[in-house]
Amino acid sequence: MSRRMPRPALLRPALLRTMPAFMMLSALAACAQSQAPATPVATSAPPAPVVAQASEPAKPKAPDSLDFYFAPGSSTIRGEDVALLDKASRLYRDGKPIVMIVAGSSDTVGSPDSNLKLSQARANSVLQGLVARGIPPERFQVLAKGVSDLPVQTDSGVANPDNRRVDLTWR
């Protein structure tokens, strides 16, 4: 006579189906209990005012780009833009960007070929000014846009001073 042994309680199918839910609920209850505040919090009193502590003044946000403007047909940096070279040098020393992008543009007066060469000469002028201020040449990417990708879209033959420029950006 073979007598069948009763199954242990842990292996009963009904218990196995409810076990994961029970374990999850008990874990959630333990979590909630551990996150409950140790002392009751008074909710009727208004929050205490935040007192500003003396600290260093906030630094002004660095600009996203610097723009150098040029006279028609010229690649010489204007006197008022020399200060921008100094500012760019300071920004480099403060932030140590991986690359500084020097992108020259021109207006649409003249042939596309001559405008491309002029935008290259403008970008090179800015590059030389920055290298003279101690920024390593390998940190630069120089672009000559000519009349492609104009900062201000104009028709052909328009002498727009906003397009006669070099944009200096960094990342």
CSV table of N, CA and C in Angstrom, one decimal:
chain,number,residue,atom,x,y,z
A,1,MET,N,0.8,-1.1,0.0
A,1,MET,CA,0.0,0.0,0.0
A,1,MET,C,0.9,1.2,0.0
A,2,SER,N,0.7,1.9,-1.0
A,2,SER,CA,1.6,3.1,-1.1
A,2,SER,C,0.8,4.3,-0.6
A,3,ARG,N,1.4,4.8,0.3
A,3,ARG,CA,0.7,6.0,0.9
A,3,ARG,C,1.3,7.3,0.3
A,4,ARG,N,0.5,8.1,0.0
A,4,ARG,CA,1.0,9.4,-0.6
A,4,ARG,C,1.4,10.4,0.5
A,5,MET,N,2.5,11.0,0.3
A,5,MET,CA,3.0,12.0,1.3
A,5,MET,C,2.3,13.3,0.9
A,6,PRO,N,1.9,14.1,1.9
A,6,PRO,CA,1.3,15.4,1.6
A,6,PRO,C,2.4,16.4,1.1
A,7,ARG,N,1.9,17.2,0.2
A,7,ARG,CA,2.9,18.2,-0.3
A,7,ARG,C,3.2,19.3,0.8
A,8,PRO,N,4.4,19.7,0.8
A,8,PRO,CA,4.7,20.8,1.7
A,8,PRO,C,4.0,22.1,1.4
A,9,ALA,N,3.7,22.9,2.3
A,9,ALA,CA,2.8,24.1,2.1
A,9,ALA,C,3.5,25.0,1.1
A,10,LEU,N,4.8,25.1,1.1
A,10,LEU,CA,5.4,26.1,0.2
A,10,LEU,C,5.3,25.7,-1.2
A,11,LEU,N,5.0,24.5,-1.5
A,11,LEU,CA,4.9,24.1,-2.9
A,11,LEU,C,3.5,24.0,-3.5
A,12,ARG,N,2.5,24.4,-2.7
A,12,ARG,CA,1.1,24.3,-3.2
A,12,ARG,C,0.9,25.3,-4.3
A,13,PRO,N,0.3,25.0,-5.4
A,13,PRO,CA,0.2,25.9,-6.5
A,13,PRO,C,-0.5,27.2,-6.2
A,14,ALA,N,-1.6,27.1,-5.4
A,14,ALA,CA,-2.3,28.4,-5.1
A,14,ALA,C,-1.4,29.3,-4.3
A,15,LEU,N,-0.6,28.8,-3.4
A,15,LEU,CA,0.3,29.6,-2.7
A,15,LEU,C,1.4,30.2,-3.6
A,16,LEU,N,1.9,29.4,-4.5
A,16,LEU,CA,2.9,29.9,-5.5
A,16,LEU,C,2.4,31.1,-6.3
A,17,ARG,N,1.2,31.0,-6.7
A,17,ARG,CA,0.6,32.1,-7.5
A,17,ARG,C,0.5,33.4,-6.7
A,18,THR,N,0.2,33.4,-5.4
A,18,THR,CA,0.0,34.6,-4.7
A,18,THR,C,1.3,35.1,-4.0
A,19,MET,N,2.3,34.3,-4.0
A,19,MET,CA,3.6,34.6,-3.4
A,19,MET,C,4.2,35.9,-3.9
A,20,PRO,N,4.4,36.0,-5.3
A,20,PRO,CA,5.1,37.2,-5.8
A,20,PRO,C,4.3,38.5,-5.4
A,21,ALA,N,3.0,38.5,-5.4
A,21,ALA,CA,2.2,39.7,-5.1
A,21,ALA,C,2.4,40.0,-3.6
A,22,PHE,N,2.4,39.0,-2.8
A,22,PHE,CA,2.6,39.2,-1.3
A,22,PHE,C,4.0,39.8,-1.1
A,23,MET,N,5.0,39.2,-1.7
A,23,MET,CA,6.4,39.7,-1.5
A,23,MET,C,6.5,41.2,-2.0
A,24,MET,N,5.9,41.5,-3.1
A,24,MET,CA,5.9,42.9,-3.6
A,24,MET,C,5.2,43.9,-2.6
A,25,LEU,N,4.1,43.5,-2.1
A,25,LEU,CA,3.3,44.3,-1.2
A,25,LEU,C,4.1,44.5,0.1
A,26,SER,N,4.7,43.5,0.6
A,26,SER,CA,5.5,43.6,1.9
A,26,SER,C,6.7,44.4,1.6
A,27,ALA,N,7.3,44.4,0.5
A,27,ALA,CA,8.5,45.2,0.2
A,27,ALA,C,8.1,46.7,0.1
A,28,LEU,N,6.9,47.0,-0.6
A,28,LEU,CA,6.4,48.3,-0.7
A,28,LEU,C,6.1,48.9,0.7
A,29,ALA,N,5.5,48.1,1.6
A,29,ALA,CA,5.1,48.5,2.9
A,29,ALA,C,6.4,48.8,3.7
A,30,ALA,N,7.4,48.0,3.5
A,30,ALA,CA,8.7,48.3,4.3
A,30,ALA,C,9.3,49.6,3.8
A,31,CYS,N,9.2,49.8,2.5
A,31,CYS,CA,9.8,51.0,1.9
A,31,CYS,C,9.0,52.3,2.4
A,32,ALA,N,7.7,52.2,2.4
A,32,ALA,CA,6.9,53.3,2.9
A,32,ALA,C,7.2,53.6,4.3
A,33,GLN,N,7.3,52.5,5.1
A,33,GLN,CA,7.5,52.7,6.5
A,33,GLN,C,8.9,53.3,6.8
A,34,SER,N,9.9,53.0,6.0
A,34,SER,CA,11.3,53.5,6.2
A,34,SER,C,11.3,55.0,5.8
A,35,GLN,N,10.4,55.4,4.9
A,35,GLN,CA,10.5,56.8,4.4
A,35,GLN,C,9.6,57.7,5.2
A,36,ALA,N,8.8,57.2,6.2
A,36,ALA,CA,7.9,58.0,7.0
A,36,ALA,C,8.8,58.9,7.9
A,37,PRO,N,8.3,60.1,8.1
A,37,PRO,CA,9.1,61.0,8.9
A,37,PRO,C,9.2,60.5,10.4
A,38,ALA,N,10.3,60.7,11.0
A,38,ALA,CA,10.5,60.3,12.4
A,38,ALA,C,9.7,61.1,13.4
A,39,THR,N,9.5,62.4,13.1
A,39,THR,CA,8.7,63.3,13.9
A,39,THR,C,7.6,63.9,13.1
A,40,PRO,N,6.5,64.2,13.7
A,40,PRO,CA,5.4,64.8,12.9
A,40,PRO,C,5.8,66.2,12.4
A,41,VAL,N,5.4,66.5,11.2
A,41,VAL,CA,5.7,67.8,10.6
A,41,VAL,C,4.5,68.7,10.8
A,42,ALA,N,4.7,69.9,11.3
A,42,ALA,CA,3.6,70.9,11.4
A,42,ALA,C,3.3,71.5,10.1
A,43,THR,N,2.1,71.4,9.6
A,43,THR,CA,1.8,71.9,8.3
A,43,THR,C,1.1,73.3,8.4
A,44,SER,N,0.7,73.7,9.6
A,44,SER,CA,-0.1,74.9,9.7
A,44,SER,C,0.8,76.2,9.6
A,45,ALA,N,2.1,76.1,10.0
A,45,ALA,CA,3.0,77.2,10.0
A,45,ALA,C,3.6,77.5,8.6
A,46,PRO,N,3.7,78.7,8.2
A,46,PRO,CA,4.3,79.0,6.9
A,46,PRO,C,5.8,78.6,6.9
A,47,PRO,N,6.3,78.3,5.8
A,47,PRO,CA,7.8,78.0,5.8
A,47,PRO,C,8.6,79.2,6.1
A,48,ALA,N,9.7,78.9,6.7
A,48,ALA,CA,10.6,80.0,7.2
A,48,ALA,C,11.2,80.6,5.9
A,49,PRO,N,11.4,81.9,5.9
A,49,PRO,CA,12.0,82.6,4.8
A,49,PRO,C,13.4,82.2,4.6
A,50,VAL,N,13.8,82.1,3.3
A,50,VAL,CA,15.2,81.7,3.0
A,50,VAL,C,16.1,82.9,3.0
A,51,VAL,N,17.1,82.8,3.8
A,51,VAL,CA,18.0,83.9,4.0
A,51,VAL,C,19.2,83.7,3.1
A,52,ALA,N,19.5,84.7,2.2
A,52,ALA,CA,20.6,84.5,1.3
A,52,ALA,C,21.9,84.6,2.1
A,53,GLN,N,22.8,83.7,1.8
A,53,GLN,CA,24.1,83.7,2.4
A,53,GLN,C,25.1,84.5,1.6
A,54,ALA,N,26.0,85.1,2.2
A,54,ALA,CA,27.1,85.8,1.5
A,54,ALA,C,27.9,84.8,0.7
A,55,SER,N,28.0,85.0,-0.6
A,55,SER,CA,28.8,84.2,-1.4
A,55,SER,C,29.4,85.0,-2.5
A,56,GLU,N,30.1,84.4,-3.4
A,56,GLU,CA,30.8,85.1,-4.5
A,56,GLU,C,29.7,85.6,-5.4
A,57,PRO,N,29.9,86.7,-6.0
A,57,PRO,CA,28.8,87.2,-6.9
A,57,PRO,C,28.8,86.3,-8.2
A,58,ALA,N,27.6,86.1,-8.7
A,58,ALA,CA,27.5,85.3,-9.9
A,58,ALA,C,28.3,85.9,-11.0
A,59,LYS,N,29.0,85.0,-11.7
A,59,LYS,CA,29.7,85.4,-12.9
A,59,LYS,C,28.7,85.6,-14.1
A,60,PRO,N,29.0,86.7,-14.8
A,60,PRO,CA,28.1,86.9,-16.0
A,60,PRO,C,28.2,85.7,-17.0
A,61,LYS,N,27.1,85.4,-17.6
A,61,LYS,CA,27.1,84.3,-18.5
A,61,LYS,C,28.0,84.6,-19.8
A,62,ALA,N,28.8,83.7,-20.2
A,62,ALA,CA,29.7,84.0,-21.3
A,62,ALA,C,28.8,84.0,-22.6
A,63,PRO,N,29.1,84.8,-23.6
A,63,PRO,CA,28.3,84.9,-24.8
A,63,PRO,C,28.4,83.6,-25.6
A,64,ASP,N,27.4,83.3,-26.4
A,64,ASP,CA,27.5,82.2,-27.2
A,64,ASP,C,28.4,82.3,-28.4
A,65,SER,N,28.6,83.6,-28.8
A,65,SER,CA,29.5,83.8,-30.0
A,65,SER,C,30.0,85.3,-29.9
A,66,LEU,N,31.0,85.6,-30.6
A,66,LEU,CA,31.5,86.9,-30.8
A,66,LEU,C,31.5,87.2,-32.3
A,67,ASP,N,31.1,88.4,-32.7
A,67,ASP,CA,31.1,88.8,-34.1
A,67,ASP,C,32.0,89.9,-34.4
A,68,PHE,N,32.9,89.7,-35.4
A,68,PHE,CA,33.8,90.7,-35.8
A,68,PHE,C,33.3,91.3,-37.2
A,69,TYR,N,33.1,92.6,-37.3
A,69,TYR,CA,32.6,93.2,-38.5
A,69,TYR,C,33.7,93.8,-39.3
A,70,PHE,N,33.5,93.9,-40.6
A,70,PHE,CA,34.6,94.4,-41.5
A,70,PHE,C,34.0,95.4,-42.5
A,71,ALA,N,34.9,96.3,-43.0
A,71,ALA,CA,34.6,97.3,-44.0
A,71,ALA,C,34.4,96.6,-45.3
A,72,PRO,N,33.7,97.1,-46.3
A,72,PRO,CA,33.5,96.5,-47.6
A,72,PRO,C,34.9,96.2,-48.2
A,73,GLY,N,35.0,95.0,-48.7
A,73,GLY,CA,36.2,94.6,-49.4
A,73,GLY,C,37.5,94.4,-48.6
A,74,SER,N,37.3,94.5,-47.2
A,74,SER,CA,38.5,94.5,-46.3
A,74,SER,C,38.5,93.3,-45.4
A,75,SER,N,39.7,92.9,-45.1
A,75,SER,CA,39.9,91.8,-44.1
A,75,SER,C,40.7,92.3,-42.9
A,76,THR,N,40.8,93.6,-42.7
A,76,THR,CA,41.5,94.2,-41.6
A,76,THR,C,40.5,94.3,-40.4
A,77,ILE,N,41.0,93.9,-39.3
A,77,ILE,CA,40.1,94.0,-38.1
A,77,ILE,C,40.0,95.4,-37.7
A,78,ARG,N,38.8,95.9,-37.4
A,78,ARG,CA,38.5,97.3,-37.1
A,78,ARG,C,39.0,97.5,-35.7
A,79,GLY,N,39.4,98.8,-35.4
A,79,GLY,CA,39.9,99.2,-34.1
A,79,GLY,C,39.0,98.8,-32.9
A,80,GLU,N,37.7,99.0,-33.2
A,80,GLU,CA,36.7,98.7,-32.1
A,80,GLU,C,36.5,97.2,-31.9
A,81,ASP,N,37.0,96.3,-32.8
A,81,ASP,CA,36.9,94.9,-32.6
A,81,ASP,C,38.1,94.3,-32.0
A,82,VAL,N,39.2,95.1,-31.8
A,82,VAL,CA,40.4,94.5,-31.2
A,82,VAL,C,40.1,94.1,-29.8
A,83,ALA,N,39.2,94.8,-29.1
A,83,ALA,CA,38.8,94.4,-27.7
A,83,ALA,C,38.1,93.0,-27.7
A,84,LEU,N,37.4,92.7,-28.8
A,84,LEU,CA,36.8,91.4,-28.9
A,84,LEU,C,37.9,90.3,-29.0
A,85,LEU,N,39.0,90.5,-29.6
A,85,LEU,CA,40.1,89.5,-29.6
A,85,LEU,C,40.5,89.3,-28.2
A,86,ASP,N,40.7,90.3,-27.4
A,86,ASP,CA,41.1,90.2,-26.0
A,86,ASP,C,40.0,89.4,-25.2
A,87,LYS,N,38.8,89.7,-25.4
A,87,LYS,CA,37.7,89.1,-24.8
A,87,LYS,C,37.6,87.6,-25.1
A,88,ALA,N,37.8,87.3,-26.4
A,88,ALA,CA,37.9,85.9,-26.8
A,88,ALA,C,39.0,85.1,-26.1
A,89,SER,N,40.1,85.8,-26.0
A,89,SER,CA,41.3,85.2,-25.3
A,89,SER,C,41.0,84.9,-23.9
A,90,ARG,N,40.3,85.8,-23.2
A,90,ARG,CA,39.9,85.6,-21.8
A,90,ARG,C,38.9,84.4,-21.7
A,91,LEU,N,37.9,84.4,-22.6
A,91,LEU,CA,36.9,83.3,-22.6
A,91,LEU,C,37.6,82.0,-22.8
A,92,TYR,N,38.6,82.0,-23.7
A,92,TYR,CA,39.3,80.7,-23.9
A,92,TYR,C,40.0,80.3,-22.6
A,93,ARG,N,40.7,81.2,-22.0
A,93,ARG,CA,41.5,80.8,-20.7
A,93,ARG,C,40.5,80.4,-19.6
A,94,ASP,N,39.3,81.0,-19.5
A,94,ASP,CA,38.4,80.7,-18.5
A,94,ASP,C,37.7,79.4,-18.7
A,95,GLY,N,37.3,79.1,-20.0
A,95,GLY,CA,36.5,77.9,-20.3
A,95,GLY,C,37.3,76.8,-20.9
A,96,LYS,N,38.4,77.0,-21.5
A,96,LYS,CA,39.2,76.0,-22.2
A,96,LYS,C,38.3,75.1,-23.2
A,97,PRO,N,37.7,75.8,-24.2
A,97,PRO,CA,36.9,75.0,-25.1
A,97,PRO,C,37.7,74.0,-25.9
A,98,ILE,N,37.1,73.0,-26.4
A,98,ILE,CA,37.8,72.0,-27.2
A,98,ILE,C,38.2,72.6,-28.5
A,99,VAL,N,37.2,73.3,-29.1
A,99,VAL,CA,37.5,73.9,-30.4
A,99,VAL,C,36.8,75.3,-30.5
A,100,MET,N,37.5,76.2,-31.2
A,100,MET,CA,36.9,77.5,-31.4
A,100,MET,C,36.7,77.5,-33.0
A,101,ILE,N,35.5,77.9,-33.4
A,101,ILE,CA,35.1,77.9,-34.8
A,101,ILE,C,35.1,79.3,-35.3
A,102,VAL,N,36.0,79.6,-36.3
A,102,VAL,CA,36.1,80.9,-36.9
A,102,VAL,C,35.5,80.8,-38.3
A,103,ALA,N,34.3,81.5,-38.4
A,103,ALA,CA,33.6,81.3,-39.7
A,103,ALA,C,33.4,82.7,-40.4
A,104,GLY,N,34.1,82.9,-41.5
A,104,GLY,CA,34.0,84.1,-42.2
A,104,GLY,C,32.9,84.2,-43.2
A,105,SER,N,32.3,85.4,-43.4
A,105,SER,CA,31.2,85.6,-44.4
A,105,SER,C,31.5,86.9,-45.1
A,106,SER,N,30.7,87.1,-46.2
A,106,SER,CA,30.8,88.3,-46.9
A,106,SER,C,29.4,88.7,-47.4
A,107,ASP,N,29.3,89.9,-47.9
A,107,ASP,CA,28.0,90.3,-48.5
A,107,ASP,C,28.0,89.8,-49.9
A,108,THR,N,26.9,90.1,-50.6
A,108,THR,CA,26.7,89.5,-51.9
A,108,THR,C,27.2,90.4,-53.1
A,109,VAL,N,27.9,91.4,-52.8
A,109,VAL,CA,28.5,92.3,-53.8
A,109,VAL,C,29.7,91.6,-54.4
A,110,GLY,N,29.8,91.5,-55.7
A,110,GLY,CA,31.0,90.8,-56.3
A,110,GLY,C,30.7,89.4,-56.6
A,111,SER,N,31.8,88.8,-57.2
A,111,SER,CA,31.6,87.4,-57.6
A,111,SER,C,31.7,86.4,-56.4
A,112,PRO,N,31.0,85.3,-56.5
A,112,PRO,CA,31.1,84.3,-55.5
A,112,PRO,C,32.5,83.9,-55.1
A,113,ASP,N,33.4,83.8,-56.2
A,113,ASP,CA,34.7,83.4,-55.9
A,113,ASP,C,35.5,84.4,-55.1
A,114,SER,N,35.4,85.7,-55.5
A,114,SER,CA,36.1,86.7,-54.7
A,114,SER,C,35.5,86.9,-53.3
A,115,ASN,N,34.2,86.6,-53.1
A,115,ASN,CA,33.6,86.7,-51.8
A,115,ASN,C,34.1,85.5,-50.9
A,116,LEU,N,34.3,84.4,-51.5
A,116,LEU,CA,34.8,83.2,-50.8
A,116,LEU,C,36.2,83.5,-50.3
A,117,LYS,N,37.1,84.1,-51.2
A,117,LYS,CA,38.4,84.4,-50.8
A,117,LYS,C,38.4,85.5,-49.7
A,118,LEU,N,37.6,86.5,-49.9
A,118,LEU,CA,37.5,87.5,-48.9
A,118,LEU,C,37.1,87.0,-47.5
A,119,SER,N,36.1,86.1,-47.5
A,119,SER,CA,35.6,85.6,-46.2
A,119,SER,C,36.7,84.7,-45.6
A,120,GLN,N,37.6,84.0,-46.4
A,120,GLN,CA,38.7,83.3,-45.9
A,120,GLN,C,39.7,84.2,-45.3
A,121,ALA,N,40.0,85.3,-46.0
A,121,ALA,CA,41.0,86.3,-45.4
A,121,ALA,C,40.5,86.9,-44.1
A,122,ARG,N,39.2,87.2,-44.0
A,122,ARG,CA,38.6,87.7,-42.8
A,122,ARG,C,38.8,86.7,-41.6
A,123,ALA,N,38.5,85.5,-41.9
A,123,ALA,CA,38.6,84.4,-40.9
A,123,ALA,C,40.1,84.3,-40.5
A,124,ASN,N,41.0,84.3,-41.4
A,124,ASN,CA,42.4,84.2,-41.1
A,124,ASN,C,42.9,85.4,-40.3
A,125,SER,N,42.4,86.6,-40.5
A,125,SER,CA,42.7,87.8,-39.7
A,125,SER,C,42.3,87.6,-38.2
A,126,VAL,N,41.1,87.1,-38.0
A,126,VAL,CA,40.7,86.8,-36.6
A,126,VAL,C,41.5,85.7,-36.0
A,127,LEU,N,41.8,84.6,-36.8
A,127,LEU,CA,42.6,83.5,-36.3
A,127,LEU,C,44.0,84.0,-35.9
A,128,GLN,N,44.6,84.8,-36.7
A,128,GLN,CA,46.0,85.3,-36.4
A,128,GLN,C,45.9,86.2,-35.1
A,129,GLY,N,44.9,87.0,-35.0
A,129,GLY,CA,44.8,87.8,-33.8
A,129,GLY,C,44.6,87.0,-32.5
A,130,LEU,N,43.9,85.9,-32.6
A,130,LEU,CA,43.7,85.0,-31.4
A,130,LEU,C,45.0,84.2,-31.1
A,131,VAL,N,45.7,83.7,-32.2
A,131,VAL,CA,46.9,82.9,-31.9
A,131,VAL,C,47.9,83.9,-31.3
A,132,ALA,N,48.0,85.1,-31.8
A,132,ALA,CA,48.9,86.1,-31.2
A,132,ALA,C,48.6,86.3,-29.7
A,133,ARG,N,47.4,86.0,-29.2
A,133,ARG,CA,47.1,86.2,-27.8
A,133,ARG,C,47.2,84.9,-27.0
A,134,GLY,N,47.8,84.0,-27.6
A,134,GLY,CA,48.2,82.8,-26.9
A,134,GLY,C,47.3,81.5,-27.0
A,135,ILE,N,46.3,81.6,-27.9
A,135,ILE,CA,45.5,80.4,-28.1
A,135,ILE,C,46.1,79.5,-29.1
A,136,PRO,N,46.3,78.2,-28.7
A,136,PRO,CA,47.0,77.3,-29.6
A,136,PRO,C,46.3,77.1,-31.0
A,137,PRO,N,47.0,77.2,-32.1
A,137,PRO,CA,46.3,77.1,-33.4
A,137,PRO,C,45.6,75.8,-33.6
A,138,GLU,N,45.9,74.7,-32.9
A,138,GLU,CA,45.2,73.4,-33.1
A,138,GLU,C,43.8,73.4,-32.5
A,139,ARG,N,43.5,74.5,-31.7
A,139,ARG,CA,42.2,74.6,-31.1
A,139,ARG,C,41.1,75.2,-32.1
A,140,PHE,N,41.5,75.6,-33.3
A,140,PHE,CA,40.6,76.3,-34.2
A,140,PHE,C,40.2,75.4,-35.4
A,141,GLN,N,39.0,75.7,-35.8
A,141,GLN,CA,38.4,75.3,-37.0
A,141,GLN,C,38.0,76.5,-37.8
A,142,VAL,N,38.6,76.7,-39.0
A,142,VAL,CA,38.4,77.9,-39.8
A,142,VAL,C,37.5,77.6,-41.0
A,143,LEU,N,36.5,78.4,-41.1
A,143,LEU,CA,35.5,78.2,-42.3
A,143,LEU,C,35.4,79.4,-43.1
A,144,ALA,N,35.4,79.3,-44.4
A,144,ALA,CA,35.1,80.4,-45.3
A,144,ALA,C,33.8,80.1,-45.9
A,145,LYS,N,32.8,80.9,-45.6
A,145,LYS,CA,31.4,80.7,-46.2
A,145,LYS,C,31.1,81.5,-47.5
A,146,GLY,N,31.9,82.6,-47.7
A,146,GLY,CA,31.5,83.4,-48.8
A,146,GLY,C,30.1,83.9,-48.7
A,147,VAL,N,29.3,83.6,-49.8
A,147,VAL,CA,27.9,84.1,-49.7
A,147,VAL,C,27.0,82.9,-49.4
A,148,SER,N,27.5,81.7,-49.1
A,148,SER,CA,26.7,80.6,-48.7
A,148,SER,C,26.4,80.7,-47.2
A,149,ASP,N,25.2,80.4,-46.8
A,149,ASP,CA,24.9,80.4,-45.4
A,149,ASP,C,25.1,81.8,-44.8
A,150,LEU,N,24.5,82.8,-45.4
A,150,LEU,CA,24.6,84.2,-45.0
A,150,LEU,C,24.0,84.4,-43.6
A,151,PRO,N,24.6,85.2,-42.7
A,151,PRO,CA,23.9,85.5,-41.5
A,151,PRO,C,22.6,86.2,-41.7
A,152,VAL,N,22.5,87.1,-42.7
A,152,VAL,CA,21.3,87.8,-43.1
A,152,VAL,C,21.1,87.6,-44.5
A,153,GLN,N,20.0,86.9,-44.9
A,153,GLN,CA,19.7,86.6,-46.3
A,153,GLN,C,19.4,87.9,-47.1
A,154,THR,N,20.1,88.1,-48.2
A,154,THR,CA,19.8,89.2,-49.0
A,154,THR,C,19.9,88.7,-50.5
A,155,ASP,N,19.4,89.6,-51.4
A,155,ASP,CA,19.5,89.3,-52.8
A,155,ASP,C,20.9,89.5,-53.2
A,156,SER,N,21.2,89.1,-54.4
A,156,SER,CA,22.6,89.3,-55.0
A,156,SER,C,22.9,90.7,-55.2
A,157,GLY,N,24.1,91.1,-54.9
A,157,GLY,CA,24.5,92.5,-55.1
A,157,GLY,C,24.2,93.5,-54.0
A,158,VAL,N,23.7,93.0,-52.9
A,158,VAL,CA,23.3,93.8,-51.7
A,158,VAL,C,24.5,93.9,-50.8
A,159,ALA,N,24.9,95.2,-50.5
A,159,ALA,CA,26.0,95.4,-49.6
A,159,ALA,C,25.5,95.5,-48.1
A,160,ASN,N,25.2,94.4,-47.5
A,160,ASN,CA,24.7,94.4,-46.2
A,160,ASN,C,25.8,94.3,-45.2
A,161,PRO,N,26.1,95.3,-44.3
A,161,PRO,CA,27.2,95.2,-43.4
A,161,PRO,C,27.1,94.1,-42.4
A,162,ASP,N,25.9,93.5,-42.1
A,162,ASP,CA,25.8,92.4,-41.2
A,162,ASP,C,26.3,91.1,-41.7
A,163,ASN,N,26.5,91.1,-43.0
A,163,ASN,CA,27.1,89.9,-43.7
A,163,ASN,C,28.6,89.9,-43.8
A,164,ARG,N,29.2,91.1,-43.6
A,164,ARG,CA,30.6,91.2,-43.7
A,164,ARG,C,31.2,91.0,-42.3
A,165,ARG,N,31.3,89.7,-42.0
A,165,ARG,CA,31.7,89.5,-40.6
A,165,ARG,C,32.3,88.1,-40.5
A,166,VAL,N,32.9,87.9,-39.3
A,166,VAL,CA,33.4,86.6,-38.8
A,166,VAL,C,32.7,86.3,-37.5
A,167,ASP,N,32.1,85.1,-37.5
A,167,ASP,CA,31.5,84.6,-36.2
A,167,ASP,C,32.5,83.7,-35.5
A,168,LEU,N,32.7,83.9,-34.3
A,168,LEU,CA,33.6,83.1,-33.4
A,168,LEU,C,32.7,82.4,-32.4
A,169,THR,N,32.6,81.1,-32.5
A,169,THR,CA,31.9,80.2,-31.6
A,169,THR,C,32.8,79.2,-31.0
A,170,TRP,N,32.4,78.5,-30.0
A,170,TRP,CA,33.2,77.4,-29.4
A,170,TRP,C,32.3,76.4,-28.8
A,171,ARG,N,33.0,75.2,-28.6
A,171,ARG,CA,32.3,74.1,-27.9
A,171,ARG,C,33.4,73.3,-27.2
